[in-house]
XYZ file of C-alpha atoms in Angstrom:
645
model
C 54.327 -185.894 81.664
C 56.836 -187.059 79.080
C 60.581 -186.684 79.668
C 63.379 -186.889 77.124
C 67.098 -186.765 77.630
C 70.482 -188.223 76.882
C 70.645 -190.581 79.849
C 68.805 -191.249 83.055
C 69.407 -189.212 86.172
C 70.946 -191.961 88.266
C 73.563 -192.718 85.594
C 74.352 -189.027 85.148
C 74.932 -188.738 88.865
C 77.369 -191.669 88.744
C 79.309 -190.061 85.878
C 79.627 -186.800 87.738
C 80.726 -188.557 90.914
C 83.516 -190.322 89.039
C 84.751 -187.030 87.627
C 84.958 -185.289 90.975
C 85.560 -188.076 93.476
C 89.254 -187.262 93.938
C 88.863 -183.494 93.893
C 87.375 -182.893 97.334
C 88.156 -183.718 100.896
C 86.611 -186.529 102.903
C 84.159 -184.263 104.739
C 82.902 -182.714 101.512
C 82.477 -186.168 99.962
C 80.481 -187.336 102.972
C 78.130 -184.384 102.621
C 77.658 -185.120 98.909
C 76.937 -188.766 99.712
C 74.384 -187.637 102.289
C 72.543 -185.662 99.593
C 72.286 -188.889 97.575
C 70.936 -190.825 100.569
C 68.350 -188.119 101.249
C 67.383 -188.333 97.586
C 66.775 -192.070 97.921
C 64.779 -191.605 101.138
C 62.645 -188.896 99.537
C 61.937 -191.153 96.540
C 60.844 -194.034 98.789
C 58.581 -191.758 100.821
C 57.042 -190.288 97.657
C 56.342 -193.733 96.192
C 54.515 -194.699 99.412
C 52.407 -191.549 99.217
C 54.130 -189.915 102.194
C 54.542 -186.520 100.536
C 55.109 -184.654 103.793
C 57.956 -186.993 104.696
C 59.407 -186.597 101.196
C 59.354 -182.824 101.591
C 61.207 -183.158 104.920
C 63.982 -185.096 103.146
C 64.163 -182.334 100.528
C 64.663 -179.734 103.221
C 67.335 -181.878 104.896
C 69.136 -182.256 101.562
C 69.161 -178.490 101.027
C 70.659 -177.965 104.485
C 73.370 -180.528 103.727
C 74.035 -178.802 100.403
C 74.514 -175.455 102.142
C 76.980 -177.093 104.546
C 78.937 -178.537 101.602
C 79.062 -175.144 99.858
C 80.295 -173.468 103.039
C 83.023 -176.088 103.230
C 84.110 -175.643 99.603
C 82.250 -173.062 97.508
C 84.268 -173.770 94.336
C 83.709 -177.523 94.203
C 80.852 -178.425 91.737
C 79.966 -181.892 93.054
C 77.364 -180.714 95.579
C 75.671 -178.604 92.889
C 75.393 -181.627 90.605
C 73.989 -183.793 93.384
C 71.376 -181.310 94.577
C 70.363 -180.524 90.974
C 69.753 -184.216 90.282
C 67.873 -184.476 93.586
C 65.543 -181.601 92.727
C 64.950 -182.989 89.255
C 64.063 -186.397 90.654
C 61.471 -184.921 93.029
C 60.068 -182.717 90.243
C 61.143 -179.427 91.778
C 62.062 -178.213 88.325
C 62.612 -174.526 89.020
C 65.028 -175.338 91.866
C 66.725 -177.926 89.663
C 67.192 -175.367 86.866
C 68.716 -172.936 89.322
C 71.184 -175.542 90.628
C 72.114 -176.784 87.123
C 72.948 -173.217 86.116
C 75.089 -172.829 89.254
C 76.850 -176.101 88.459
C 77.503 -174.891 84.914
C 79.236 -171.774 86.231
C 81.518 -173.966 88.339
C 82.685 -176.003 85.307
C 82.644 -173.223 82.712
C 86.218 -174.030 81.671
C 85.507 -177.741 81.143
C 83.638 -178.072 77.802
C 82.616 -181.678 78.331
C 80.924 -180.896 81.635
C 79.370 -177.739 80.243
C 77.692 -179.949 77.639
C 76.474 -182.225 80.435
C 74.965 -179.235 82.220
C 73.372 -177.919 79.045
C 71.757 -181.300 78.397
C 70.457 -181.411 81.961
C 69.166 -177.846 81.762
C 67.297 -178.728 78.568
C 65.986 -181.932 80.126
C 64.835 -180.095 83.252
C 63.189 -177.308 81.286
C 61.240 -179.914 79.365
C 60.227 -181.570 82.631
C 58.977 -178.268 84.018
C 56.860 -177.614 80.913
C 55.555 -181.177 81.147
C 54.486 -180.807 84.761
C 52.797 -177.474 84.015
C 50.988 -179.034 81.064
C 49.791 -181.950 83.182
C 48.519 -179.582 85.866
C 46.666 -177.506 83.303
C 45.251 -180.562 81.513
C 44.169 -182.271 84.765
C 43.460 -185.598 83.035
C 41.251 -183.910 80.465
C 39.146 -181.936 82.947
C 41.234 -178.769 83.174
C 42.230 -175.819 81.002
C 42.772 -177.214 77.503
C 44.062 -173.951 76.010
C 46.680 -173.664 78.731
C 47.677 -177.302 78.169
C 48.152 -176.492 74.477
C 50.395 -173.540 75.369
C 52.689 -175.700 77.485
C 52.708 -178.480 74.880
C 54.013 -175.945 72.346
C 56.725 -174.939 74.846
C 57.615 -178.616 75.236
C 57.992 -178.974 71.485
C 60.439 -176.051 71.448
C 62.714 -178.118 73.706
C 62.152 -181.612 72.267
C 59.945 -181.798 69.190
C 58.624 -185.361 69.440
C 55.811 -187.210 67.632
C 54.146 -187.849 70.986
C 53.827 -184.120 71.665
C 52.445 -183.577 68.182
C 49.877 -186.320 68.794
C 48.959 -184.782 72.157
C 48.500 -181.405 70.477
C 46.181 -183.084 67.981
C 44.174 -184.609 70.833
C 43.927 -181.281 72.670
C 42.671 -179.568 69.516
C 40.088 -182.320 68.994
C 38.715 -181.518 72.435
C 38.864 -177.787 71.769
C 36.999 -178.191 68.471
C 33.799 -178.594 70.491
C 33.818 -174.839 71.118
C 36.207 -173.700 68.350
C 35.504 -175.565 65.097
C 38.185 -173.534 63.317
C 40.878 -175.652 65.048
C 39.850 -178.859 63.217
C 42.472 -178.340 60.455
C 45.086 -177.761 63.173
C 44.196 -181.081 64.801
C 44.346 -182.882 61.451
C 47.759 -181.366 60.689
C 49.157 -182.505 64.050
C 47.840 -186.061 63.531
C 49.528 -186.158 60.117
C 52.766 -184.669 61.420
C 52.934 -187.075 64.353
C 52.699 -190.093 62.052
C 55.236 -188.712 59.590
C 57.715 -188.017 62.406
C 57.245 -191.572 63.674
C 57.758 -192.909 60.139
C 61.079 -191.097 59.854
C 62.148 -192.433 63.263
C 61.124 -195.934 62.125
C 63.169 -195.825 58.910
C 66.158 -194.314 60.766
C 66.026 -197.159 63.265
C 65.724 -199.778 60.530
C 68.655 -198.335 58.606
C 70.809 -198.117 61.734
C 71.072 -201.884 61.431
C 73.756 -202.710 58.924
C 71.756 -205.448 57.229
C 68.765 -203.191 56.472
C 68.377 -200.547 53.813
C 64.916 -199.154 53.187
C 63.945 -199.128 49.521
C 63.131 -195.552 48.500
C 59.762 -196.716 47.150
C 58.954 -198.721 50.287
C 59.360 -196.230 53.108
C 55.933 -194.653 53.532
C 52.621 -195.076 55.352
C 50.116 -197.025 53.266
C 46.806 -195.184 53.555
C 45.357 -196.474 50.270
C 46.390 -199.837 48.852
C 45.301 -198.753 45.372
C 48.531 -196.767 45.020
C 50.700 -199.826 45.778
C 51.807 -201.905 42.791
C 53.104 -205.040 44.490
C 50.233 -206.149 46.732
C 47.948 -209.142 46.408
C 44.496 -207.516 46.454
C 40.984 -208.934 46.398
C 38.649 -205.996 45.836
C 35.304 -205.951 47.651
C 33.823 -202.684 46.423
C 35.165 -199.544 44.823
C 32.972 -197.111 46.773
C 31.991 -193.674 45.545
C 28.280 -193.848 46.395
C 26.686 -190.764 47.963
C 24.443 -191.301 50.987
C 23.051 -189.496 54.011
C 20.981 -186.387 54.568
C 20.925 -183.336 56.800
C 20.423 -184.058 60.494
C 18.195 -181.764 62.566
C 19.543 -180.276 65.764
C 17.491 -179.176 68.749
C 19.196 -176.041 69.987
C 17.939 -173.916 72.911
C 16.935 -170.402 71.989
C 18.053 -170.512 68.367
C 15.415 -172.654 66.708
C 16.541 -175.729 64.829
C 19.974 -176.079 63.254
C 21.126 -178.655 60.716
C 24.212 -180.864 60.478
C 25.530 -181.536 57.002
C 25.727 -185.323 56.734
C 26.244 -186.173 53.053
C 28.903 -188.852 52.746
C 30.748 -190.577 49.902
C 31.462 -194.243 50.634
C 35.031 -195.549 50.614
C 36.501 -198.574 48.871
C 37.282 -201.905 50.545
C 39.566 -204.844 49.845
C 41.242 -207.901 51.314
C 45.030 -207.707 51.125
C 47.460 -210.590 51.489
C 50.811 -209.401 52.845
C 53.946 -211.550 52.853
C 56.567 -211.566 55.594
C 55.268 -208.871 57.936
C 55.316 -208.031 61.606
C 52.428 -206.782 63.773
C 53.400 -204.107 66.287
C 51.999 -202.317 69.316
C 48.528 -201.822 70.722
C 46.961 -200.800 67.406
C 48.347 -203.808 65.492
C 50.373 -201.709 63.050
C 51.616 -203.902 60.202
C 55.219 -203.410 59.100
C 57.199 -204.812 56.218
C 60.498 -206.600 56.798
C 63.970 -206.482 55.277
C 64.103 -203.567 52.787
C 60.326 -203.013 52.910
C 59.874 -200.268 55.519
C 56.237 -199.513 54.725
C 53.737 -199.207 57.542
C 50.121 -200.314 57.192
C 48.501 -198.101 59.815
C 44.822 -198.787 60.628
C 43.859 -195.089 60.487
C 45.357 -191.619 60.524
C 44.410 -191.204 64.188
C 46.711 -193.938 65.483
C 49.488 -192.780 67.817
C 52.171 -194.386 65.694
C 55.111 -193.501 67.947
C 53.504 -195.537 70.746
C 53.112 -198.545 68.464
C 56.480 -199.029 66.769
C 60.099 -198.664 67.902
C 61.702 -195.501 66.492
C 64.907 -193.468 66.703
C 64.671 -190.029 68.312
C 66.274 -188.138 65.432
C 65.430 -184.893 67.255
C 68.064 -185.551 69.953
C 71.835 -185.520 69.647
C 72.906 -188.228 69.361
C 69.774 -190.103 68.186
C 68.733 -192.972 70.429
C 65.952 -195.497 70.844
C 62.868 -193.498 71.777
C 60.851 -194.489 74.838
C 57.314 -193.086 74.403
C 56.470 -194.075 77.977
C 59.408 -192.311 79.633
C 58.261 -190.272 82.598
C 55.037 -192.292 82.818
C 54.160 -195.613 84.380
C 55.604 -198.047 81.842
C 53.352 -200.774 80.451
C 54.121 -204.362 81.455
C 56.608 -206.116 79.177
C 55.154 -208.143 76.332
C 56.209 -211.757 75.729
C 58.600 -212.509 72.912
C 56.861 -212.215 69.518
C 55.462 -215.427 68.118
C 55.959 -216.528 64.529
C 53.169 -218.135 62.523
C 52.674 -219.136 58.902
C 49.167 -217.862 58.104
C 46.807 -215.487 59.870
C 43.904 -213.081 59.465
C 43.930 -209.900 61.529
C 40.879 -207.913 62.648
C 42.651 -205.662 65.160
C 42.986 -201.893 64.896
C 42.893 -198.873 67.219
C 40.827 -199.510 70.376
C 39.294 -202.619 68.765
C 38.449 -204.160 72.136
C 36.020 -201.315 72.921
C 32.400 -201.884 71.927
C 32.003 -199.253 69.201
C 35.320 -200.015 67.518
C 34.797 -203.758 67.713
C 31.295 -203.751 66.250
C 31.906 -201.179 63.503
C 35.480 -202.163 62.632
C 36.828 -205.478 63.960
C 33.532 -207.317 63.472
C 33.259 -205.874 59.963
C 36.762 -207.143 59.154
C 35.772 -210.551 60.482
C 32.696 -210.497 58.242
C 34.814 -209.597 55.201
C 36.996 -212.712 55.594
C 34.447 -215.139 57.022
C 34.368 -217.253 53.833
C 38.147 -217.609 53.815
C 38.016 -218.762 57.411
C 35.042 -221.083 56.867
C 36.822 -222.690 53.905
C 40.041 -223.165 55.840
C 40.275 -226.849 54.939
C 43.886 -227.286 56.052
C 43.032 -225.822 59.463
C 46.296 -223.867 59.548
C 45.169 -220.268 59.451
C 45.013 -218.287 62.700
C 42.451 -215.618 63.545
C 43.789 -212.570 65.387
C 41.070 -210.947 67.504
C 41.285 -208.213 70.147
C 41.458 -209.721 73.610
C 37.992 -209.860 75.149
C 38.213 -208.127 78.532
C 34.534 -207.126 78.674
C 32.244 -208.164 81.502
C 29.753 -209.849 79.194
C 32.335 -211.253 76.750
C 30.685 -209.481 73.825
C 33.539 -210.346 71.437
C 33.006 -214.039 72.066
C 29.252 -213.607 71.648
C 29.595 -211.864 68.285
C 32.119 -214.463 67.118
C 29.559 -217.194 67.791
C 27.075 -215.351 65.537
C 29.473 -214.761 62.639
C 31.903 -217.685 62.778
C 30.520 -220.263 65.236
C 32.616 -223.234 64.101
C 36.067 -221.672 64.021
C 38.461 -223.736 66.200
C 39.220 -221.912 69.466
C 42.811 -223.163 69.397
C 43.390 -221.177 66.177
C 42.373 -217.885 67.797
C 45.076 -215.468 68.941
C 43.819 -212.917 71.469
C 45.676 -209.684 70.815
C 46.463 -207.560 73.860
C 45.680 -203.903 73.149
C 48.116 -202.582 75.674
C 51.791 -202.895 76.424
C 54.939 -201.532 74.800
C 55.637 -200.555 71.201
C 57.294 -203.759 70.103
C 56.625 -206.592 67.669
C 53.891 -208.977 68.829
C 53.550 -211.413 65.917
C 55.538 -212.232 62.770
C 53.448 -213.718 59.963
C 54.604 -215.294 56.701
C 51.233 -214.683 55.023
C 48.816 -212.205 56.593
C 45.268 -211.575 55.348
C 44.341 -207.969 56.066
C 40.763 -206.752 55.403
C 40.751 -202.979 55.065
C 38.967 -199.969 53.581
C 39.299 -196.281 52.879
C 36.975 -194.333 55.189
C 33.923 -192.502 53.872
C 34.508 -188.837 53.135
C 32.398 -185.805 53.928
C 32.909 -182.368 52.423
C 34.349 -179.698 54.729
C 34.545 -182.116 57.662
C 36.418 -185.129 59.023
C 35.679 -188.846 58.865
C 36.715 -189.979 62.331
C 36.629 -193.803 62.606
C 33.924 -194.362 59.995
C 33.239 -197.590 58.064
C 31.732 -197.842 54.543
C 27.932 -198.166 54.760
C 27.621 -201.261 52.578
C 29.858 -203.208 54.976
C 27.828 -202.077 57.991
C 24.619 -203.058 56.197
C 25.952 -206.538 55.353
C 27.050 -207.238 58.920
C 23.750 -205.903 60.265
C 21.646 -208.080 57.949
C 23.634 -211.197 58.799
C 23.375 -210.653 62.554
C 19.644 -209.915 62.463
C 18.986 -212.924 60.235
C 21.050 -215.206 62.462
C 19.334 -214.053 65.651
C 15.912 -214.346 64.024
C 16.636 -217.954 63.026
C 18.118 -218.925 66.402
C 15.642 -217.067 68.610
C 12.265 -216.795 66.818
C 9.894 -214.118 68.052
C 6.303 -215.202 68.829
C 3.683 -213.679 66.532
C 2.086 -211.878 69.461
C 5.356 -210.093 70.222
C 6.214 -209.434 66.591
C 2.892 -207.679 65.984
C 2.763 -205.832 69.311
C 1.240 -202.354 69.090
C 3.291 -200.933 71.947
C 5.686 -198.082 71.392
C 9.129 -199.129 72.608
C 11.707 -196.586 73.763
C 15.265 -197.501 74.779
C 17.236 -195.173 77.012
C 21.034 -195.650 76.959
C 22.148 -194.450 80.392
C 25.634 -193.325 81.442
C 25.010 -191.889 84.927
C 24.313 -195.329 86.367
C 24.136 -194.115 89.982
C 21.361 -191.639 89.160
C 19.460 -194.247 87.179
C 19.749 -196.874 89.924
C 18.344 -194.444 92.495
C 15.240 -193.584 90.454
C 13.133 -196.254 92.096
C 13.711 -197.403 95.627
C 14.883 -200.985 95.756
C 15.510 -201.208 92.001
C 18.333 -203.593 91.082
C 18.036 -203.385 87.296
C 21.360 -201.645 86.886
C 23.284 -202.833 89.920
C 25.823 -204.864 87.926
C 25.993 -202.599 84.889
C 29.335 -201.126 83.859
C 29.843 -197.599 85.156
C 31.197 -195.171 82.525
C 33.766 -192.713 83.851
C 33.139 -190.130 81.129
C 30.170 -188.079 79.898
C 27.916 -188.675 82.904
C 24.818 -186.563 82.416
C 23.971 -184.338 85.398
C 20.252 -184.300 84.590
C 19.957 -187.999 83.735
C 17.563 -188.913 86.539
C 15.235 -185.974 85.787
C 15.356 -186.652 82.053
C 14.597 -190.328 82.469
C 11.647 -189.640 84.781
C 10.099 -187.239 82.272
C 10.709 -189.536 79.300
C 9.033 -192.359 81.209
C 5.991 -190.119 81.763
C 5.835 -189.331 78.027
C 6.126 -192.994 77.074
C 3.256 -193.760 79.466
C 1.137 -191.165 77.649
C 1.374 -193.409 74.583
C 0.907 -196.632 76.577
C 4.402 -197.625 75.523
C 7.313 -199.340 77.249
C 10.610 -197.830 78.345
C 13.767 -199.942 78.653
C 16.906 -198.626 80.331
C 19.666 -200.408 78.447
C 21.966 -202.572 80.528
C 25.221 -203.830 79.048
C 24.764 -207.148 80.877
C 22.137 -208.070 78.286
C 23.165 -210.998 76.023
C 24.003 -209.864 72.494
C 21.196 -211.809 70.803
C 18.722 -210.049 73.121
C 20.382 -206.695 72.396
C 19.895 -207.241 68.648
C 16.220 -208.132 69.144
C 15.620 -205.290 71.599
C 17.003 -202.569 69.344
C 15.333 -204.127 66.310
C 11.959 -203.626 67.999
C 12.635 -200.049 69.161
C 10.541 -197.084 68.080
C 13.014 -194.563 69.486
C 16.478 -194.785 71.048
C 17.883 -191.963 73.159
C 21.126 -191.471 75.046
C 24.295 -189.463 75.567
C 27.073 -190.028 73.008
C 28.659 -193.331 74.001
C 29.196 -196.976 73.145
C 25.624 -198.119 73.837
C 24.417 -196.151 70.805
C 26.451 -198.568 68.663
C 23.458 -200.885 69.016
C 21.392 -198.582 66.805
C 23.068 -200.612 64.044
C 20.363 -203.205 64.741
C 17.415 -200.794 64.581
C 14.816 -201.039 61.823
C 15.065 -198.417 59.063
C 13.132 -195.300 60.045
C 13.710 -195.712 63.784
C 14.362 -192.394 65.531
C 17.670 -191.908 67.330
C 17.976 -188.911 69.669
C 21.640 -188.420 70.480
C 22.522 -186.076 73.326
C 25.903 -185.166 71.986
C 28.551 -182.801 70.770
C 29.107 -180.159 68.130
C 32.581 -181.293 67.093
C 32.822 -183.223 63.809
C 35.055 -185.688 65.661
C 31.922 -187.032 67.406
C 29.747 -187.891 64.396
C 30.102 -191.664 64.804
C 26.419 -192.304 65.507
C 25.209 -189.690 63.031
C 27.093 -191.647 60.385
C 25.738 -194.960 61.638
C 22.190 -193.641 61.262
C 22.911 -192.344 57.762
C 24.457 -195.669 56.761
C 21.384 -197.761 57.614
C 18.515 -195.300 57.164
C 17.590 -194.115 60.656
C 16.151 -190.716 61.570
C 18.829 -189.009 63.638
C 18.185 -185.965 65.846
C 20.969 -184.195 67.743
C 20.413 -182.512 71.102
C 23.558 -180.592 71.930
C 25.150 -180.646 75.347
C 26.378 -177.450 76.966
C 29.575 -176.276 75.317
C 32.827 -177.182 77.026
C 36.372 -177.101 75.719
C 36.852 -180.551 77.234
C 34.392 -181.871 74.646
C 34.056 -185.649 74.403
C 36.684 -186.012 77.131
C 34.515 -184.451 79.836
C 33.688 -186.607 82.846
C 30.453 -184.755 83.567
C 28.140 -183.178 80.970
C 24.933 -181.172 81.090
C 22.090 -180.235 78.768
C 21.806 -176.878 80.508
C 18.796 -174.747 81.379
C 15.636 -175.986 79.644
C 17.640 -178.831 78.112
C 15.529 -181.573 79.660
C 12.241 -179.986 78.555
C 13.539 -179.521 74.989
C 14.594 -183.152 74.706
C 11.381 -184.463 76.260
C 9.349 -182.418 73.793
C 11.349 -183.916 70.904
C 10.576 -187.407 72.211
C 6.876 -186.572 72.573
C 6.682 -185.168 69.030
C 8.466 -188.178 67.549
C 6.181 -190.651 69.317
C 3.110 -188.653 68.304
C 4.296 -188.629 64.669
C 4.945 -192.375 64.735
C 1.579 -193.112 66.298
C -0.184 -190.971 63.727
C 1.757 -192.492 60.807
C 1.408 -196.086 61.879
C -1.949 -195.934 63.533
C -1.857 -198.284 66.467
C 0.566 -200.775 64.900
C 4.313 -200.601 65.511
C 6.315 -202.367 62.845
C 9.537 -204.140 63.700
C 12.158 -205.737 61.569
C 12.324 -208.942 63.603
C 8.751 -210.149 63.174
């Protein structure tokens, strides 16, 4: 839950105590103090997980409150104390009741009435927040009900965080209700614009700063900026892609429209900027209040400091209030020259390979020709088990000095991380698709260039024997997510014992599906590989380059289809929502045959922990695999061509 208010509860309690300390007798004051002590005891018990003990302290506090009221029914101090207590232990309805009682006691004191009104508003927001969290249940609950409470929250405090959350909820809901896609897009846009206003208000609250009227916007396309140093890569505008077939139970075959128009790309050089927050938002300094945001899906209010112009008076907004706060970040460092590759979620596999790695490729020559050895390279911090970021760096830029690399932490608060005098920023406008959304997509020509370089590098470093290159075996790769089910397929198997275990989109029927696919592959005397993310990257590139067919549930492992040979079949067990077309686009960008097998509909969409292909789903998918292998065998005869021969 997210909580907003004028000041924290403990400080409010102190203010109220000062106001009333001399107005009551000693016995009454002792009872009020006892309520505070019970509050502290309840908080300690709750933090230790002793919820029953915490509830006992609540009951004790209510008994003490009743004793105080019996002693002096007109004195408001006990009402304030018990209201704060109930708010602190998230008993919002009781807290609202006590705040309203307290307000009646001070009705002739305007200043204290305002205090009560602020607390009532704060508490109401907290109640809506708790109800929303219960409904949402970490993405596994009732999304429509979560949306309803989020709207109620926004009626109390209309914040950019709530607008972003509403966008996220509608993205999930778009799996079953595609008509909500424009609603999600509008909330993403509104959230960023609200954060922009809060950013400029904060900047202008400092006497030395005044935002230039022409320099107070979000830069989504550098081509509309007149003062930037720009090195154009490609103007874009090329049409690519084709319709994707969908295997759909009971309704024959459907089609997904997948005609894209490529975006433009460029390398910008920005002077005197700061890099903020988890998504590495780039901000101008002095009177330049522009924000270079990596994409329109970035939660901007969690990445930059802003003023809460929606409260009276405005104050510094804490996007983590009411949640576990992130650890503090060290003081920002200042450097002269740097290249940044970081954007939203860039340390995750898909976003690194299709975005950060592409940015690195775009500026590789600048970094290779860094004769003065002064420029720094900003990369997302590599927290992966197999250090895939380091492995890819060795394939693209093997000689770059390690001491010039800055590992960017994609977590922490919304403050400045790095100030740079001259920042090189590789960027692009995303591909577009008519009547749909382009969610984290990269221009195809950039993906193709990175792909060709990686395959060529691996081929030169790890030559494939002629016997392997000309093998006639069909090769199928299965990208598993339900690791437990896969590990239990064969008694004593340890193939997957150290593999990462995804927490989302675990397929219920994975074991059954894998068994049947293995039987089909055996019909064609082929080989089946269950992909393991422990595999070294150079082996991953070779493995996928030799594949006849790749199959798996929507997830990061399908990123490796980037390395498949043109014409390879990809069977994605995925979602209807246009927000999950990442691998469809990847196939269209490099010429793969993509087939979608839809999962059972769920309003939790891509956020679901457990997914299913439903009745007859396994047999439908297995038949698709059989038909594809039969077609390949017939077309190629007995020879399977690979790109890495």
